[in-house]
mmCIF file of C-alpha atoms in Angstrom:
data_model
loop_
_atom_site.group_PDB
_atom_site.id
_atom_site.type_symbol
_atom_site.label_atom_id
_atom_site.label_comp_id
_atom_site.label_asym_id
_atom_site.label_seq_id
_atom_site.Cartn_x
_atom_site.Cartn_y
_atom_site.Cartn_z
ATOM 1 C CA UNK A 1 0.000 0.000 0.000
ATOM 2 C CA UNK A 2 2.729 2.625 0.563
ATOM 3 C CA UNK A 3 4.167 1.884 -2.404
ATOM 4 C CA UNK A 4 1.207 2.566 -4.510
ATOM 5 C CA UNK A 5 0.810 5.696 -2.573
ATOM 6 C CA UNK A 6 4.530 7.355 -3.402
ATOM 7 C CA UNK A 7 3.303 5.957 -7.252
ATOM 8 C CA UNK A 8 0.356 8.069 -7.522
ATOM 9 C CA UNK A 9 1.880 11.356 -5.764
ATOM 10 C CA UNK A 10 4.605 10.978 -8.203
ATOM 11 C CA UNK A 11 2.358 10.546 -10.911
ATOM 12 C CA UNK A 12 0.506 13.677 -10.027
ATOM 13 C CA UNK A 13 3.531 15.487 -9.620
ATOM 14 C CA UNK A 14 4.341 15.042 -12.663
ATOM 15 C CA UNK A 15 1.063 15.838 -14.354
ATOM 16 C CA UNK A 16 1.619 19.455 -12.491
ATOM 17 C CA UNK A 17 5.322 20.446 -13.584
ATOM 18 C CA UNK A 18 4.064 19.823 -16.863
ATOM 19 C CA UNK A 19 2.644 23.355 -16.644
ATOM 20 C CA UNK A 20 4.581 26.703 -16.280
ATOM 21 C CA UNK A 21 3.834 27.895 -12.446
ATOM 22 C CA UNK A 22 4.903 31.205 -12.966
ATOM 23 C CA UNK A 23 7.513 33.480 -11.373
ATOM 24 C CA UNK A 24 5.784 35.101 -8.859
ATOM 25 C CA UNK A 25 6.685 34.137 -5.034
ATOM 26 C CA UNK A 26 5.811 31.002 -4.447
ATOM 27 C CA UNK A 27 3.002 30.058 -2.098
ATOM 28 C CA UNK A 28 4.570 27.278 0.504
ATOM 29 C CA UNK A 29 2.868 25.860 3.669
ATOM 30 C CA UNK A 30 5.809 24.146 5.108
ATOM 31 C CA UNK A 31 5.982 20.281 5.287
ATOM 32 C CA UNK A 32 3.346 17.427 6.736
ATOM 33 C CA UNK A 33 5.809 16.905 9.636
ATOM 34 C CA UNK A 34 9.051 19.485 10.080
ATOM 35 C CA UNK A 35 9.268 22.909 11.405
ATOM 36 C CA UNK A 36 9.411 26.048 9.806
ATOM 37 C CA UNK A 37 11.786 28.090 9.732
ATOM 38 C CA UNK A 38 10.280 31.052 9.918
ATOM 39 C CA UNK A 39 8.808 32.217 13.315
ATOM 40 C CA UNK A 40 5.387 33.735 13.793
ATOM 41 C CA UNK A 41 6.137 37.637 13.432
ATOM 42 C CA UNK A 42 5.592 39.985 16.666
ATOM 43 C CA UNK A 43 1.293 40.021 17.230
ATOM 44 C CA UNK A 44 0.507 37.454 14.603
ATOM 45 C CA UNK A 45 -1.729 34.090 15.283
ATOM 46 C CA UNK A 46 -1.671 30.921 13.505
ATOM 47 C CA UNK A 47 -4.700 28.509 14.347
ATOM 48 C CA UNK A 48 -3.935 25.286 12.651
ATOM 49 C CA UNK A 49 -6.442 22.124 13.313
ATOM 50 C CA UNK A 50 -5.246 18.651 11.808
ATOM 51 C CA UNK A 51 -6.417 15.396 12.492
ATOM 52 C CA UNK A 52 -4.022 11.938 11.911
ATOM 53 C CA UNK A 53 -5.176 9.170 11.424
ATOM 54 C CA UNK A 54 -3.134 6.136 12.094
ATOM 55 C CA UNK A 55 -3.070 1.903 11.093
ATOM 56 C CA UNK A 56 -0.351 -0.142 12.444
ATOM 57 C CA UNK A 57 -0.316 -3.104 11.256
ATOM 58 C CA UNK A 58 3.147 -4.514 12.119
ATOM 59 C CA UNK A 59 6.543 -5.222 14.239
ATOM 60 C CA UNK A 60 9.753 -5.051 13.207
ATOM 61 C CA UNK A 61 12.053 -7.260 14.976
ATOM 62 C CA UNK A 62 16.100 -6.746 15.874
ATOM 63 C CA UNK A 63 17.179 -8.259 12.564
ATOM 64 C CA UNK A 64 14.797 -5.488 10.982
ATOM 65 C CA UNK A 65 12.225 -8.280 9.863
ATOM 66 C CA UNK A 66 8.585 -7.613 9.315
ATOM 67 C CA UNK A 67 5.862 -9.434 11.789
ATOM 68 C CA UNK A 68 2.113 -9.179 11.279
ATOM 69 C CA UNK A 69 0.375 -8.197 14.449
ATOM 70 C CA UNK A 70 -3.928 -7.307 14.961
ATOM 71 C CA UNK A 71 -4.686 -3.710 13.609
ATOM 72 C CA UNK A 72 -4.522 -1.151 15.890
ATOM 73 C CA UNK A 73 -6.027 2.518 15.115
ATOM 74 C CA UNK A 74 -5.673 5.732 16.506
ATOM 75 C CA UNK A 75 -7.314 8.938 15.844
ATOM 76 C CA UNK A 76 -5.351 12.073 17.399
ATOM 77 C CA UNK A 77 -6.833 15.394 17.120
ATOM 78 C CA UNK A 78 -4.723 18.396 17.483
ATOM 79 C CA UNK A 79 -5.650 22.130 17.735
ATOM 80 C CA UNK A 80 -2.719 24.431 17.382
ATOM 81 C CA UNK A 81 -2.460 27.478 18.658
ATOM 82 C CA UNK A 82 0.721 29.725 18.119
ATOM 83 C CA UNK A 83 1.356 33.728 18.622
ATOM 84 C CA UNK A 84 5.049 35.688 18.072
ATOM 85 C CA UNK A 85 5.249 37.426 20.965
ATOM 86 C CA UNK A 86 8.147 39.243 19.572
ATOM 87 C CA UNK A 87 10.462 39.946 16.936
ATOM 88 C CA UNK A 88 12.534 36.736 17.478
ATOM 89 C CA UNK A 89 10.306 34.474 19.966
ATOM 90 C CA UNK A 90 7.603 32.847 19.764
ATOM 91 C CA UNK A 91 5.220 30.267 21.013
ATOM 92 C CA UNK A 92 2.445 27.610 19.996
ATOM 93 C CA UNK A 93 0.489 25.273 22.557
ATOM 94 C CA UNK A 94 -0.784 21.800 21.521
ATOM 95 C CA UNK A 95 -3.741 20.254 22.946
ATOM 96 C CA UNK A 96 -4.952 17.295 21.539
ATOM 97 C CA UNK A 97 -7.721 14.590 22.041
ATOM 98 C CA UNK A 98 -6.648 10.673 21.186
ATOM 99 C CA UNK A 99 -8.952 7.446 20.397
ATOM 100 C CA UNK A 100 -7.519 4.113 20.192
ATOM 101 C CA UNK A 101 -9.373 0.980 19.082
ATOM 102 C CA UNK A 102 -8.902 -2.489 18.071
ATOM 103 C CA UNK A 103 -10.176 -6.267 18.040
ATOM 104 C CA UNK A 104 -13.772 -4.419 19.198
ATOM 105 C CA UNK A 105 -12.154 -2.539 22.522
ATOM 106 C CA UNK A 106 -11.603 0.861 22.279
ATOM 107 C CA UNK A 107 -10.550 4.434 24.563
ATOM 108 C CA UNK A 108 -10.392 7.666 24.307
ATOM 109 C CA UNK A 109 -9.156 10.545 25.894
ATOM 110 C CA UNK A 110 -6.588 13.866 25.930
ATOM 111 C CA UNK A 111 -3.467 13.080 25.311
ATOM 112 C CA UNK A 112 -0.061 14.449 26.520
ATOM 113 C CA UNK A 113 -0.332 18.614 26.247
ATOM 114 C CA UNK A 114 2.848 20.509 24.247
ATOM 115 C CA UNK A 115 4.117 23.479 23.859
ATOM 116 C CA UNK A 116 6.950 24.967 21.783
ATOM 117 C CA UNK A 117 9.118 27.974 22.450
ATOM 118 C CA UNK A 118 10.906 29.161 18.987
ATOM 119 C CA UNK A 119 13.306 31.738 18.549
ATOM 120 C CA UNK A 120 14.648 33.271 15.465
ATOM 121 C CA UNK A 121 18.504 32.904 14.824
ATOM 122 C CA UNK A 122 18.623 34.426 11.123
ATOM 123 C CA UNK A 123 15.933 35.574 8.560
ATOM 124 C CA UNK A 124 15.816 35.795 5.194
ATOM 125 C CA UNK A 125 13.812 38.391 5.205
ATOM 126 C CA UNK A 126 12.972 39.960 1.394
ATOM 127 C CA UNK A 127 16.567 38.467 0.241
ATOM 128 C CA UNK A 128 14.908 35.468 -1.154
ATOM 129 C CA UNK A 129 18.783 34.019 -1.669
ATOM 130 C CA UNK A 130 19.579 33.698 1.986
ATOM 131 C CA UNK A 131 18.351 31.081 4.214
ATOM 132 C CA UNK A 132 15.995 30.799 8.042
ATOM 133 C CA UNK A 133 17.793 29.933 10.869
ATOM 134 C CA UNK A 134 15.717 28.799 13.886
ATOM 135 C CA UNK A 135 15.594 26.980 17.515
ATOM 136 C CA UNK A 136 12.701 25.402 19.132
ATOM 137 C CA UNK A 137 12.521 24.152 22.512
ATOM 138 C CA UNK A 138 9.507 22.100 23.090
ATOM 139 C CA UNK A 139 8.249 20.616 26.906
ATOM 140 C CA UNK A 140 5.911 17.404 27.059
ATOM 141 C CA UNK A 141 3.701 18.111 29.987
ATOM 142 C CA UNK A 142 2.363 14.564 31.248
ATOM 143 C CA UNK A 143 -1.072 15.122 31.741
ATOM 144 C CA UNK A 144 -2.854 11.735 29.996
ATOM 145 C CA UNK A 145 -3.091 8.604 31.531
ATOM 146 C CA UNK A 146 -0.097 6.242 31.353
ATOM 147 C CA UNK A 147 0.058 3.519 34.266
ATOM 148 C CA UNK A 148 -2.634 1.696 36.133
ATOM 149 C CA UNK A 149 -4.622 0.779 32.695
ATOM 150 C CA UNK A 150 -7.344 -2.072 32.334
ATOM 151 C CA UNK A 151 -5.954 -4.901 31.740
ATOM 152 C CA UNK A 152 -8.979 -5.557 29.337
ATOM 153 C CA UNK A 153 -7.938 -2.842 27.016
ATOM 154 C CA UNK A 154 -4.816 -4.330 26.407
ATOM 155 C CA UNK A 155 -2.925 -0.891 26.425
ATOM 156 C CA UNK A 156 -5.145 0.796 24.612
ATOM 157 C CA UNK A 157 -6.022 3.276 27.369
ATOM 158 C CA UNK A 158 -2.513 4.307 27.852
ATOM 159 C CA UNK A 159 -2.811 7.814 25.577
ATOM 160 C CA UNK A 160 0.249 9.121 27.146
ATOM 161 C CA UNK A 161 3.735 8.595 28.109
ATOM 162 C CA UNK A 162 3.637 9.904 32.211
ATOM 163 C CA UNK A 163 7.517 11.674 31.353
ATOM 164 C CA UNK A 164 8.286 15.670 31.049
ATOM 165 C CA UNK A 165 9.775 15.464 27.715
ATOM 166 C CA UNK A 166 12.380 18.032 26.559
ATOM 167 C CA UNK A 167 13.041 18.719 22.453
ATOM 168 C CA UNK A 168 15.454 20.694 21.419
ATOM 169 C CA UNK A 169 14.967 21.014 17.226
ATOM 170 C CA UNK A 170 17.477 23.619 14.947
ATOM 171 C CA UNK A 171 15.962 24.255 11.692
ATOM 172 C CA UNK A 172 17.467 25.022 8.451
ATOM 173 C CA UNK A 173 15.161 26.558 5.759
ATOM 174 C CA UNK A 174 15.951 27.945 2.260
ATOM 175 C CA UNK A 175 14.258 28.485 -1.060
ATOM 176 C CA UNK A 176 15.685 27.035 -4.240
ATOM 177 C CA UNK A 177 15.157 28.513 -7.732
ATOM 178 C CA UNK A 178 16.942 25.182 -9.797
ATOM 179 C CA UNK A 179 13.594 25.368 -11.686
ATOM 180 C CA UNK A 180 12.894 29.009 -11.849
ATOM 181 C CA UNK A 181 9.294 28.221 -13.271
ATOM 182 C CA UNK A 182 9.359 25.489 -10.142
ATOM 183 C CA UNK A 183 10.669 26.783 -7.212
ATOM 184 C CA UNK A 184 11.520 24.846 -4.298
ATOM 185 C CA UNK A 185 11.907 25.146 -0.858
ATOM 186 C CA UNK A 186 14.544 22.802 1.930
ATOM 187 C CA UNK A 187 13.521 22.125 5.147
ATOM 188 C CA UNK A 188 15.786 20.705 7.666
ATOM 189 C CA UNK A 189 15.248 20.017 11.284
ATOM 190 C CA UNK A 190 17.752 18.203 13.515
ATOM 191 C CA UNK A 191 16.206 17.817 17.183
ATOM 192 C CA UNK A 192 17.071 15.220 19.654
ATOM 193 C CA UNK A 193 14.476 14.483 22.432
ATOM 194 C CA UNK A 194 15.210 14.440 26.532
ATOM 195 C CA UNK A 195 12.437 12.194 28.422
ATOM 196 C CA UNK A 196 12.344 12.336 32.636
ATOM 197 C CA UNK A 197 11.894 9.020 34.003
ATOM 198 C CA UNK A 198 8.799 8.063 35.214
ATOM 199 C CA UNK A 199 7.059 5.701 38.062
ATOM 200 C CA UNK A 200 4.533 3.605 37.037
ATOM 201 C CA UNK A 201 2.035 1.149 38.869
ATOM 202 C CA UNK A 202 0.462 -1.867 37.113
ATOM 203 C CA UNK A 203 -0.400 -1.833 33.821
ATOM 204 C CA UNK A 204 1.053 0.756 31.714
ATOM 205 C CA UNK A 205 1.991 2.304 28.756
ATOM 206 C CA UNK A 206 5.591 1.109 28.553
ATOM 207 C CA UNK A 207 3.938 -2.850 29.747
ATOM 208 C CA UNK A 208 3.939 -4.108 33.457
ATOM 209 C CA UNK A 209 1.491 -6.161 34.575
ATOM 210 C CA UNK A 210 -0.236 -7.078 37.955
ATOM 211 C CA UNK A 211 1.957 -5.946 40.761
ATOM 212 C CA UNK A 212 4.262 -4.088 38.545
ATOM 213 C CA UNK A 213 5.715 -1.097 40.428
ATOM 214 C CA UNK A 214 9.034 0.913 39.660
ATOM 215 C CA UNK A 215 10.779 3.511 37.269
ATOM 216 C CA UNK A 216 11.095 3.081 33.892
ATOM 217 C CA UNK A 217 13.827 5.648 31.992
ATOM 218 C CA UNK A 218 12.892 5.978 28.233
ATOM 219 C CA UNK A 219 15.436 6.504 25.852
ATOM 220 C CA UNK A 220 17.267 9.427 24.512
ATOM 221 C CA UNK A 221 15.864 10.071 20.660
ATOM 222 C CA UNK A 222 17.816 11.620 17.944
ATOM 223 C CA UNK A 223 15.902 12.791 15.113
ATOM 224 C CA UNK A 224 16.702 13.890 11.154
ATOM 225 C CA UNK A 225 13.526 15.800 9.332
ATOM 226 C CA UNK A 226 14.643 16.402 5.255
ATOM 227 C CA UNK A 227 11.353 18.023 3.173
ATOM 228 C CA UNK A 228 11.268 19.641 0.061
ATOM 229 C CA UNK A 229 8.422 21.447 -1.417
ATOM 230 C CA UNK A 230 7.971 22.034 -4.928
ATOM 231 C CA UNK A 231 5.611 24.749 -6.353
ATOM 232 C CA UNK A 232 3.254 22.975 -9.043
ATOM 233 C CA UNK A 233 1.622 26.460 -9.519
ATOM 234 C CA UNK A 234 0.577 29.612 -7.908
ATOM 235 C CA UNK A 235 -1.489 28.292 -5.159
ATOM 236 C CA UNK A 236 -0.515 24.207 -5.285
ATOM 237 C CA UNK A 237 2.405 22.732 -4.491
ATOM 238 C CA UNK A 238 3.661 19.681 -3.448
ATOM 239 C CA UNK A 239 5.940 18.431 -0.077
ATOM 240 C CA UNK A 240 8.169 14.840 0.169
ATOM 241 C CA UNK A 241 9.816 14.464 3.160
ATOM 242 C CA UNK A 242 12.287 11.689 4.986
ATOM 243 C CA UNK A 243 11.738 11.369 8.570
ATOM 244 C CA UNK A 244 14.245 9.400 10.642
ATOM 245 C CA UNK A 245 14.967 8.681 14.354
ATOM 246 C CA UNK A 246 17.032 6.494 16.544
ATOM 247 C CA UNK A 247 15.588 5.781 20.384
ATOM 248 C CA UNK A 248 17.974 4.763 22.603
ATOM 249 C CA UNK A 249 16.729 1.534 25.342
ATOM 250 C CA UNK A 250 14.184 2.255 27.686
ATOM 251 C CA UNK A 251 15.173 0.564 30.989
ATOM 252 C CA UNK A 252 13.125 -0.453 34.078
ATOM 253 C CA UNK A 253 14.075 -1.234 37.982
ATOM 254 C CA UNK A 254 11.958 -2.091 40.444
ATOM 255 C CA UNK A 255 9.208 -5.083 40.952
ATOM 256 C CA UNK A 256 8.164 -6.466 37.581
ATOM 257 C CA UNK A 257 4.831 -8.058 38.487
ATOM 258 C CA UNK A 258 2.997 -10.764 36.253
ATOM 259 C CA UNK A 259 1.463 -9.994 32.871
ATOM 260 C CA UNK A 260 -2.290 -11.485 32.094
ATOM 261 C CA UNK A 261 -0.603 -15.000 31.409
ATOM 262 C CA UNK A 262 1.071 -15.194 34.606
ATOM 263 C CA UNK A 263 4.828 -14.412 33.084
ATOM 264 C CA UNK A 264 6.812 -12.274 34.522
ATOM 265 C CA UNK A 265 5.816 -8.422 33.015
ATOM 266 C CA UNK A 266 7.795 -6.260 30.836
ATOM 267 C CA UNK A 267 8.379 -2.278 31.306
ATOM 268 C CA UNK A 268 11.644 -1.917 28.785
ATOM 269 C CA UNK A 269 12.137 -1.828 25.175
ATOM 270 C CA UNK A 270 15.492 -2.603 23.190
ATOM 271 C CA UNK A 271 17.053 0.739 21.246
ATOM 272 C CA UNK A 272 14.406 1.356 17.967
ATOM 273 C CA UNK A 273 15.541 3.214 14.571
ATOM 274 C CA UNK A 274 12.759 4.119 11.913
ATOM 275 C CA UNK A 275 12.992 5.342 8.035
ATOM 276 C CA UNK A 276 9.631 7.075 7.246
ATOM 277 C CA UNK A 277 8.184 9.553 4.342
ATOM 278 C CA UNK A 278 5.513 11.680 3.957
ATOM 279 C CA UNK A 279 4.547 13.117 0.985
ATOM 280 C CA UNK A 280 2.084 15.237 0.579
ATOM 281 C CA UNK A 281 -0.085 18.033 -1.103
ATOM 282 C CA UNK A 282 -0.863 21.579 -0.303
ATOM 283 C CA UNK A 283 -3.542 23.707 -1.616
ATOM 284 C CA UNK A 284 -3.813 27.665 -0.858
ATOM 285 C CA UNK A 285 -7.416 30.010 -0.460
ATOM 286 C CA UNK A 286 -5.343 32.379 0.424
ATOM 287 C CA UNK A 287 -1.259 33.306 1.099
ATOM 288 C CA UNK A 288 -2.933 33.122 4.774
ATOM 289 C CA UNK A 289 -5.678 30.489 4.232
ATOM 290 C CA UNK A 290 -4.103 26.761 3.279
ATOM 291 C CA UNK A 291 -5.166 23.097 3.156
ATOM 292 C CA UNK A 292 -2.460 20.190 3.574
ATOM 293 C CA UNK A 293 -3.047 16.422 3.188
ATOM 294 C CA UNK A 294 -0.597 13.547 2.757
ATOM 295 C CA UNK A 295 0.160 9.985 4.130
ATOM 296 C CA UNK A 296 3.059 8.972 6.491
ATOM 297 C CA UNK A 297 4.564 5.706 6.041
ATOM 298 C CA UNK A 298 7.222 3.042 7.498
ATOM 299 C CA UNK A 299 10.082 1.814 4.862
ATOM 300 C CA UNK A 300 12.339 0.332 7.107
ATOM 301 C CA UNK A 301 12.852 -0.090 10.749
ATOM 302 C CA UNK A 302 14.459 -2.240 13.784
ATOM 303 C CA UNK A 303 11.945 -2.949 16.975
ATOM 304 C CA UNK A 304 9.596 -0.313 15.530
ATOM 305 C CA UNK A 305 6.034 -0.541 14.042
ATOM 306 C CA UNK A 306 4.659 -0.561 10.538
ATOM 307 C CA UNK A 307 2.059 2.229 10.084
ATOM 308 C CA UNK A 308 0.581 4.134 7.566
ATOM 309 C CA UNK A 309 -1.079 7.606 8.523
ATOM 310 C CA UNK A 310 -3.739 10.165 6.622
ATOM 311 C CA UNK A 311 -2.828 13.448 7.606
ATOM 312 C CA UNK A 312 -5.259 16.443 6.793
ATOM 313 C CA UNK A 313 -3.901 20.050 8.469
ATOM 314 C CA UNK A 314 -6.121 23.502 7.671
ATOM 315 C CA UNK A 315 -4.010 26.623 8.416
ATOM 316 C CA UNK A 316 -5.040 30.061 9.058
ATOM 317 C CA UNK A 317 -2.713 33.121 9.606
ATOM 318 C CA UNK A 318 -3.925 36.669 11.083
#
């Protein structure tokens, strides 16, 4: 299925360039998943709804082999909300609402809430020949439920992670006029992700079972976010993007307790690394106004999961 996904967007890429898109400034959303460069200017809001909606059907194992497991979806709906509060800072809050189902049990609930500090390094400004520097620092506040889960839902009721997460992300951003009719525009975030360790009773998001009780430390995560966005024409353009990361272990100490069949529980994981993309389309109303849709997809990864997710984002600048 991913395959015949990356096909078709290729196809319709295609069928775009074959037209002239013009010369004016190109219209560009930013990508399905990295950062922007730019920060919000000094009094201006972005509200920014999107909805993802997720199918994993797989495990990947240490030798980076594929195993079939029950489908498990997930809904998340976000609702951001980001302001510049001044010439070089600004800041965007995250709320979201999660459902999980699968095999006919299902749970819903808000999920971990986010927020994101970023602050302006360099702008390009009108010089469309220089690039956007940028920093974001983004905190993980652990306010969804994580540990002491129903054993009946089988995890599903674990919609957050119980650790304050850290993320530190620079961002590298810079149009490209190798097409002049065509331009394009290079995203690049780097970020690597601090969890706290976190205590956790019974059933929970990381495993554990009956009598569990301890601290589990997730691992340290590295991350690498390439996009480029091509302008099809005035008001369409189109966004491919790699998305990589490499977890470190997750670790547990304490008392283990017994899973449902009576075996000792599990609250650790083994290091992960993932290869993703997400491709996708974005349509403008408006330089302020903007719809963008696209899939996100698993191509190769080691004690990771095989997904495939629809994501739909509307945008709205004042």
């Amino acid at each position: 299925m991913p395959l015949k996904i990356l096909i078709g967007f290729l196809l319709l890429s295609s069928a775009f360039l074959a037209a002239d898109g013009g010369t004016e400034r190109p219209f560009f959303s930013g990508p399905l998943l990295a950062k922007s460069g730019m920060n919000n200017f000094k009094g201006q809001w972005t509200l920014n709804p999107y909805l993802y909606f997720t199918r994993t059907y797989g495990r990947t194992d240490a030798s980076w082999k594929h195993r079939a497991i029950p489908d498990i979806h997930n809904s998340i709906y976000f609702f951001s909300i980001q302001r510049g509060l001044t010439d070089y800072l600004d800041l965007q809050v995250l709320p979201s609402y999660q459902t999980n189902w699968s095999q006919g049990r299902r749970a819903s609930g808000w999920a971990d809430f986010t927020f994101i500090f970023g602050l302006q390094l360099k702008a390009a400004g009108h010089d469309l020949s220089k690039s956007n520097l940028r920093i974001t620092l983004q905190e993980v506040l652990p306010t969804a439920r994580y540990d002491h889960l129903n054993p009946q839902k089988k995890g599903l009721d674990g919609l957050g992670g119980g650790s304050y997460q850290t993320r530190a992300t620079f961002i590298f951003e810079k149009l490209l006029f190798w097409i002049p009719s065509h331009p394009m525009d290079l995203t690049i975030n780097v970020a690597v992700n601090f969890p706290a360790k976190v205590s956790v009773s019974g059933f929970n998001s990381y495993g554990g079972g009956r009598g569990t009780h301890g601290v589990v430390r997730p691992g340290t995560t590295f991350v690498f976010d390439g996009a480029l966005e091509i302008s099809l024409a005035r008001k369409f353009a189109v966004t491919m993007e790699l998305f990589a990361f490499l977890q470190n272990k997750t670790t547990f100490s304490g008392r283990r307790g017994r899973d449902e069949a009576g075996n000792p529980a599990s609250s650790k994981a083994p290091s992960e690394i993932a290869v993703t993309l997400a491709p996708g389309l974005e349509c403008f109303f408006t330089r302020d106004l903007f719809l963008i849709g696209g899939v996100w997809f698993s191509t190769a990864s080691r004690n990771s999961t095989d997904f495939a997710t629809g994501i739909l984002s509307l945008n709205y600048d004042f």
